[in-house]
Coordinates of N, CA and C in Angstrom, one line a residue:
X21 N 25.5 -31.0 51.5 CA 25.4 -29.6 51.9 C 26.1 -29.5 53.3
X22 N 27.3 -28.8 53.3 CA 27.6 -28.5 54.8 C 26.9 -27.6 55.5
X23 N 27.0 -27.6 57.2 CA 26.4 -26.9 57.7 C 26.4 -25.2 57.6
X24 N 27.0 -25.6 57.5 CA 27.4 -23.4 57.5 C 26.3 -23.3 56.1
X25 N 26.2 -23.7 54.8 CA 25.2 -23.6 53.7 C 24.3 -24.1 54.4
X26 N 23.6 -25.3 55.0 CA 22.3 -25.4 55.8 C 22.1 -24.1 56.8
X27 N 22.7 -23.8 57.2 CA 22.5 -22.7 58.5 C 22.0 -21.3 57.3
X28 N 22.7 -21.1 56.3 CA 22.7 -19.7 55.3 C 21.0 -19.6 54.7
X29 N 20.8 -21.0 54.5 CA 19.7 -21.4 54.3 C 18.4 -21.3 55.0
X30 N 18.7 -21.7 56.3 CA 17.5 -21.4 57.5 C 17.3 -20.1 57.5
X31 N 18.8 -19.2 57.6 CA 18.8 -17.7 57.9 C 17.7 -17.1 56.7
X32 N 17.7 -17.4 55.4 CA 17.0 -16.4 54.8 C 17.8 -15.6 53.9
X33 N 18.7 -14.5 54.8 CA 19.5 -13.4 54.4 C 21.2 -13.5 53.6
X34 N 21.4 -15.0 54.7 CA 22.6 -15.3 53.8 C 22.8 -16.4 52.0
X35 N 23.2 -16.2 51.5 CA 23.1 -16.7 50.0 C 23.9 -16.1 48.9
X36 N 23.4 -16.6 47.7 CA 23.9 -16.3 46.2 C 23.6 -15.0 45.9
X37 N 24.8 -14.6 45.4 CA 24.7 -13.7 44.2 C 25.8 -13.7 43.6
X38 N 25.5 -13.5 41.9 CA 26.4 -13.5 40.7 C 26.8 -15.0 41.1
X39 N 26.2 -16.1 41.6 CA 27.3 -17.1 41.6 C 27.8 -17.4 42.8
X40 N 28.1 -16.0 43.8 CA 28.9 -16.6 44.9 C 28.1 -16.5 46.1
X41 N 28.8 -17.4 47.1 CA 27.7 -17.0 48.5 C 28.4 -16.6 49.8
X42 N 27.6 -15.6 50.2 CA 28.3 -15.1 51.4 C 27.6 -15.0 52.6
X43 N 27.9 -15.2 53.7 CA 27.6 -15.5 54.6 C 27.0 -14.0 55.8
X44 N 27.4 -13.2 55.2 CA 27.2 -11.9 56.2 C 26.8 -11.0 54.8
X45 N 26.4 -10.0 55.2 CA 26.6 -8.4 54.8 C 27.8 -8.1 54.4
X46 N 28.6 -7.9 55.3 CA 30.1 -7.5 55.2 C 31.1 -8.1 54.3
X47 N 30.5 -9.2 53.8 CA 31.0 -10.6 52.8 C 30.4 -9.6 51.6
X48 N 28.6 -9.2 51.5 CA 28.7 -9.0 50.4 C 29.1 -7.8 49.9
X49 N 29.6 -6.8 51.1 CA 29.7 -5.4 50.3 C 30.5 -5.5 49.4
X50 N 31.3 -5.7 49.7 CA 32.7 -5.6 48.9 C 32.3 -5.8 47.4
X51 N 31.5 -7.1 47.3 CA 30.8 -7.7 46.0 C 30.1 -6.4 45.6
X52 N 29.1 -6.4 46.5 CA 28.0 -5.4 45.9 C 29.0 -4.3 45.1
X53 N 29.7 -3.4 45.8 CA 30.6 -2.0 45.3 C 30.7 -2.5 43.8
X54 N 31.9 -3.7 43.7 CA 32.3 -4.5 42.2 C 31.5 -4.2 41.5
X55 N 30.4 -4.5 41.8 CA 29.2 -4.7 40.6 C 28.7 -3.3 39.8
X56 N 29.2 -2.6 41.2 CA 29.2 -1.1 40.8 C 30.6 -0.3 40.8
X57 N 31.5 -0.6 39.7 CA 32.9 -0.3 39.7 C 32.9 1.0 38.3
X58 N 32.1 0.9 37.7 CA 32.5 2.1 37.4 C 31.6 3.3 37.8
X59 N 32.3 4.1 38.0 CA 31.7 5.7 38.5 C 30.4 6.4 37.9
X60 N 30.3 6.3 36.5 CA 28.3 6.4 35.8 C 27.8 5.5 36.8
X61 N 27.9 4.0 36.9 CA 26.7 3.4 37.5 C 26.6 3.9 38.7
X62 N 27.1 4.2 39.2 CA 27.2 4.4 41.0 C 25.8 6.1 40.8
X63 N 26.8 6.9 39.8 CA 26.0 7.9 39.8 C 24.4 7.6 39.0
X64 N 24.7 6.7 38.4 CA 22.9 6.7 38.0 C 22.0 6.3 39.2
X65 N 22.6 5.4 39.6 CA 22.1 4.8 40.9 C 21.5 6.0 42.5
X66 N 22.9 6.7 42.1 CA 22.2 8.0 43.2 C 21.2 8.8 42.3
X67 N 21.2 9.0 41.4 CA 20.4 10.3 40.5 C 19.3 9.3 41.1
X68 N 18.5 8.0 40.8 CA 17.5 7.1 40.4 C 17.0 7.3 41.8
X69 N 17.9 6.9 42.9 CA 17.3 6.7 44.3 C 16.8 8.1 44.6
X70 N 17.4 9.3 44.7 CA 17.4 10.2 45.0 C 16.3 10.9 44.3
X71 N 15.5 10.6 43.4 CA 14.5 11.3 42.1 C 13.6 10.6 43.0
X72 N 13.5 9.0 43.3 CA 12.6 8.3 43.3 C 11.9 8.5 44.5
X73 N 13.4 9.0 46.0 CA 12.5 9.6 47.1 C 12.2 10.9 47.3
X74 N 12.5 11.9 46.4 CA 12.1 13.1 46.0 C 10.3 12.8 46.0
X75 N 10.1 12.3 44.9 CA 8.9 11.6 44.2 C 8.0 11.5 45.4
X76 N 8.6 10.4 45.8 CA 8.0 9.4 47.4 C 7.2 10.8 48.3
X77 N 8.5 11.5 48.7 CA 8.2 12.1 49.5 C 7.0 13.4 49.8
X78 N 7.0 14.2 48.1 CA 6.3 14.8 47.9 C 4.8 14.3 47.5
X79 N 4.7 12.8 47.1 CA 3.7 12.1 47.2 C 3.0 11.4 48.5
X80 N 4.0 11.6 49.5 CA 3.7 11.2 50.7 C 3.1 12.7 51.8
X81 N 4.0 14.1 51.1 CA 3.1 15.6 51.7 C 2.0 15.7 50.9
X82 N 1.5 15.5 50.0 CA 0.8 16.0 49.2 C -0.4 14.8 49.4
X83 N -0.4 14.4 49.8 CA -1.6 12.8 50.0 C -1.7 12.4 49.1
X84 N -0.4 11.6 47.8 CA -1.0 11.2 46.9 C -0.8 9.9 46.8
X85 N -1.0 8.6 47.6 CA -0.3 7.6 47.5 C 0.5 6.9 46.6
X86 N -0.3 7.3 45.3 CA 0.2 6.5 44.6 C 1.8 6.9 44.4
X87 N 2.0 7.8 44.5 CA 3.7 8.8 44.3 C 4.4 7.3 45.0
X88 N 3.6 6.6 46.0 CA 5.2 6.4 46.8 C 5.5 5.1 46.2
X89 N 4.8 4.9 45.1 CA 5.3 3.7 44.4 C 7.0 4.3 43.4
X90 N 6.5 5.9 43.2 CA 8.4 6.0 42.3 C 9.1 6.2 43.1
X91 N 9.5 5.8 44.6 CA 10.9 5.2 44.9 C 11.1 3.6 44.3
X92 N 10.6 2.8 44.0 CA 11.0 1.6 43.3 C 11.2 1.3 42.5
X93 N 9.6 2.3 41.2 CA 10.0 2.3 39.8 C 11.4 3.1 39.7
X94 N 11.0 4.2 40.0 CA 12.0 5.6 39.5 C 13.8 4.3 40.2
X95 N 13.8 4.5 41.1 CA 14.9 3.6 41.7 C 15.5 2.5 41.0
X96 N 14.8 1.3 40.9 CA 15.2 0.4 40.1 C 14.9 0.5 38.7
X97 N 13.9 1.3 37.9 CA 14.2 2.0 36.3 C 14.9 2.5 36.1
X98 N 16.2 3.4 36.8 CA 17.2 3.8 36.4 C 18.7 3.3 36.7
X99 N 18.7 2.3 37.5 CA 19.8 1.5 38.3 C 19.8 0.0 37.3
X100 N 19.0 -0.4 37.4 CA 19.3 -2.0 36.6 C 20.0 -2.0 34.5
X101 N 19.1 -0.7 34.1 CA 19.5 -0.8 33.1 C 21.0 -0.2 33.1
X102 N 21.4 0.7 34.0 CA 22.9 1.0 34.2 C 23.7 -0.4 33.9
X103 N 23.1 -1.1 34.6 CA 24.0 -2.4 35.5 C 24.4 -3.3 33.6
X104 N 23.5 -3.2 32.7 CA 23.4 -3.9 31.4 C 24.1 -3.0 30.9
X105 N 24.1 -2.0 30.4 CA 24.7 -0.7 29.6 C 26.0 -0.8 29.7
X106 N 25.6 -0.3 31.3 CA 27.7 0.3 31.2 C 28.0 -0.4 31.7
X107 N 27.9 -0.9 33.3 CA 28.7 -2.3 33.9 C 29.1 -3.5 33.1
X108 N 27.4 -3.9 32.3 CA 27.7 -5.6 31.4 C 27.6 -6.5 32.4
X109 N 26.9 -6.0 33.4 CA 26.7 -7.3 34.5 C 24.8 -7.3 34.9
X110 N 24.6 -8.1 35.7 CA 23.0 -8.2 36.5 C 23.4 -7.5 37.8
X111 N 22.0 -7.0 37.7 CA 22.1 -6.2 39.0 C 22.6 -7.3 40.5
X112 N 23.1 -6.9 41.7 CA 23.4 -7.7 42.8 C 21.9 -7.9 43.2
X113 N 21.1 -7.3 42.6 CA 19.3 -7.4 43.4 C 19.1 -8.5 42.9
X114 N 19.4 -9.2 41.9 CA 18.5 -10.3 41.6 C 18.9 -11.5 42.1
X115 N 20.1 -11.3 43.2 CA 20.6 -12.4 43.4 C 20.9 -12.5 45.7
X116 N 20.3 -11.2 45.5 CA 20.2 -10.8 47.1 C 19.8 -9.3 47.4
X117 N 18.7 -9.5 47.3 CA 17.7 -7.9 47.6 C 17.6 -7.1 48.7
X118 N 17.5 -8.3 49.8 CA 17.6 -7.3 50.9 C 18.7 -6.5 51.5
X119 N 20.1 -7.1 51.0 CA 21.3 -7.0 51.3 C 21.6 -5.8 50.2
X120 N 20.9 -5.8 48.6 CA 21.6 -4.7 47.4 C 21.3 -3.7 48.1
X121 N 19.3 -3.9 48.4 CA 18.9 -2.5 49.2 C 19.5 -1.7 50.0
X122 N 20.3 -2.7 51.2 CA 21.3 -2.2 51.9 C 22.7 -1.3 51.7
X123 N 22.9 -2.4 50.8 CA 24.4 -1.6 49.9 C 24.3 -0.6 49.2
X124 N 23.1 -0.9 48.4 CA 22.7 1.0 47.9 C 22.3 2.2 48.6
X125 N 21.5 2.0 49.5 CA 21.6 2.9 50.8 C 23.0 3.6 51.5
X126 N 24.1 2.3 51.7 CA 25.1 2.7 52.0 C 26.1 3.8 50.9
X127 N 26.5 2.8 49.6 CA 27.0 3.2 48.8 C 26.6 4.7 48.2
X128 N 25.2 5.2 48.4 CA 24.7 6.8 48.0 C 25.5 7.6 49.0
X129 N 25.5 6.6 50.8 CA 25.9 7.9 51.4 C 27.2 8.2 51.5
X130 N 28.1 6.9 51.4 CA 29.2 7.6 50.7 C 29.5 8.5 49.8
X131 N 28.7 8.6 49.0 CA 28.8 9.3 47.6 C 28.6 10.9 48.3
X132 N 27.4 10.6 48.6 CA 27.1 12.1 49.4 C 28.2 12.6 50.0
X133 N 28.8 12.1 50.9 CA 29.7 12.8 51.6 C 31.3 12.7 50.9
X134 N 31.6 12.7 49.4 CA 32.8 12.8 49.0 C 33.5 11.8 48.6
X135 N 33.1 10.5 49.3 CA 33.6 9.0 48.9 C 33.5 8.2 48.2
X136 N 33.5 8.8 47.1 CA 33.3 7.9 45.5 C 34.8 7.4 45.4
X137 N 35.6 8.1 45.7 CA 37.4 7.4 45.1 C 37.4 6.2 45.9
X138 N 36.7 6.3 47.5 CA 36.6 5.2 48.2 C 35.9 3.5 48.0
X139 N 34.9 4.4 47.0 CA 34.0 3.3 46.5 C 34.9 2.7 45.5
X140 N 35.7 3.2 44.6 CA 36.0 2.6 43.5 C 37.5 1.5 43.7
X141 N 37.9 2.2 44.8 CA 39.4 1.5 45.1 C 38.5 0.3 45.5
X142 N 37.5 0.1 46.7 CA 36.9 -1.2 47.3 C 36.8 -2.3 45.5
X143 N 36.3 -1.5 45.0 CA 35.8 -2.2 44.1 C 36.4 -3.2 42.7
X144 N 37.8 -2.1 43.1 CA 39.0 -2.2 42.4 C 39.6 -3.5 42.8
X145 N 39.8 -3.2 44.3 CA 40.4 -4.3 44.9 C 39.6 -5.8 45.4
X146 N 38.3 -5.9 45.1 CA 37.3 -7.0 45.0 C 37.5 -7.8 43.7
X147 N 37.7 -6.8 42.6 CA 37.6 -7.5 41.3 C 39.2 -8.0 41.4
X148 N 40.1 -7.1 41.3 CA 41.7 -7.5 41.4 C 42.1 -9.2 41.7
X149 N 40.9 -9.2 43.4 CA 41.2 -10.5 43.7 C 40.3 -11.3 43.5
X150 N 38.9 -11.2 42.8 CA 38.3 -12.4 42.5 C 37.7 -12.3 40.9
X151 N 38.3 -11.1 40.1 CA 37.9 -11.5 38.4 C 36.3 -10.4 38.5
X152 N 36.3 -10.6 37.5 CA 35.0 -9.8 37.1 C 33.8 -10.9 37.2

């Protein structure tokens, strides 16, 4: 094991997914996007998150706790099976969670604000140079 993998290791946050390992966040967006290269999954993904803190939220005014469990279900029930359907890949969650969480967070707000062509070129140009 070299050190940089011993060091990725201690950290926690740095590691695998699909296979490869990256050392930062910024290592894995690029990946993450890929995984979400065609345009349905990205939008199931926003419909899923966005339902799920709808849900959250009004379970969180209304005192109902148990609501704030459908940001997770509702969230990841409608995102993973995208990832099998239409992608044909595994979600990036099962291979670095704290970081997908991240990327999906990001990647919605792009979306929100117009940046889906943005998301797809990244994604384009991830797969271009490292294959599907």
């Amino acid at each position: 094991m070299t050190d940089r993998e011993s060091n990725q290791e201690r950290e926690g946050e740095a590691g695998r997914a699909g296979g490869r390992r990256f050392g930062s966040y910024e290592e894995f967006w690029p990946y993450y996007v890929a995984m979400h290269s065609k345009a349905a999954t990205r939008w199931v993904h926003l419909t899923g998150t966005l339902t799920g803190l709808a849900v959250s939220a009004y379970g969180a005014l209304r005192g109902r706790p148990k609501l704030l469990l459908a940001l997770p279900l509702i969230g990841y029930g409608t995102a993973w099976p995208a990832h099998f359907l239409i992608e044909r890949n595994n979600p990036a969650t099962f291979g670095h969670p704290a970081w997908s969480l991240r990327g999906d967070a990001q990647m919605i707000r792009m979306m929100l604000k117009g940046r889906d062509a943005e998301l797809a070129e990244i994604a384009a140009k991830w797969l271009a140079e490292h294959g599907s």
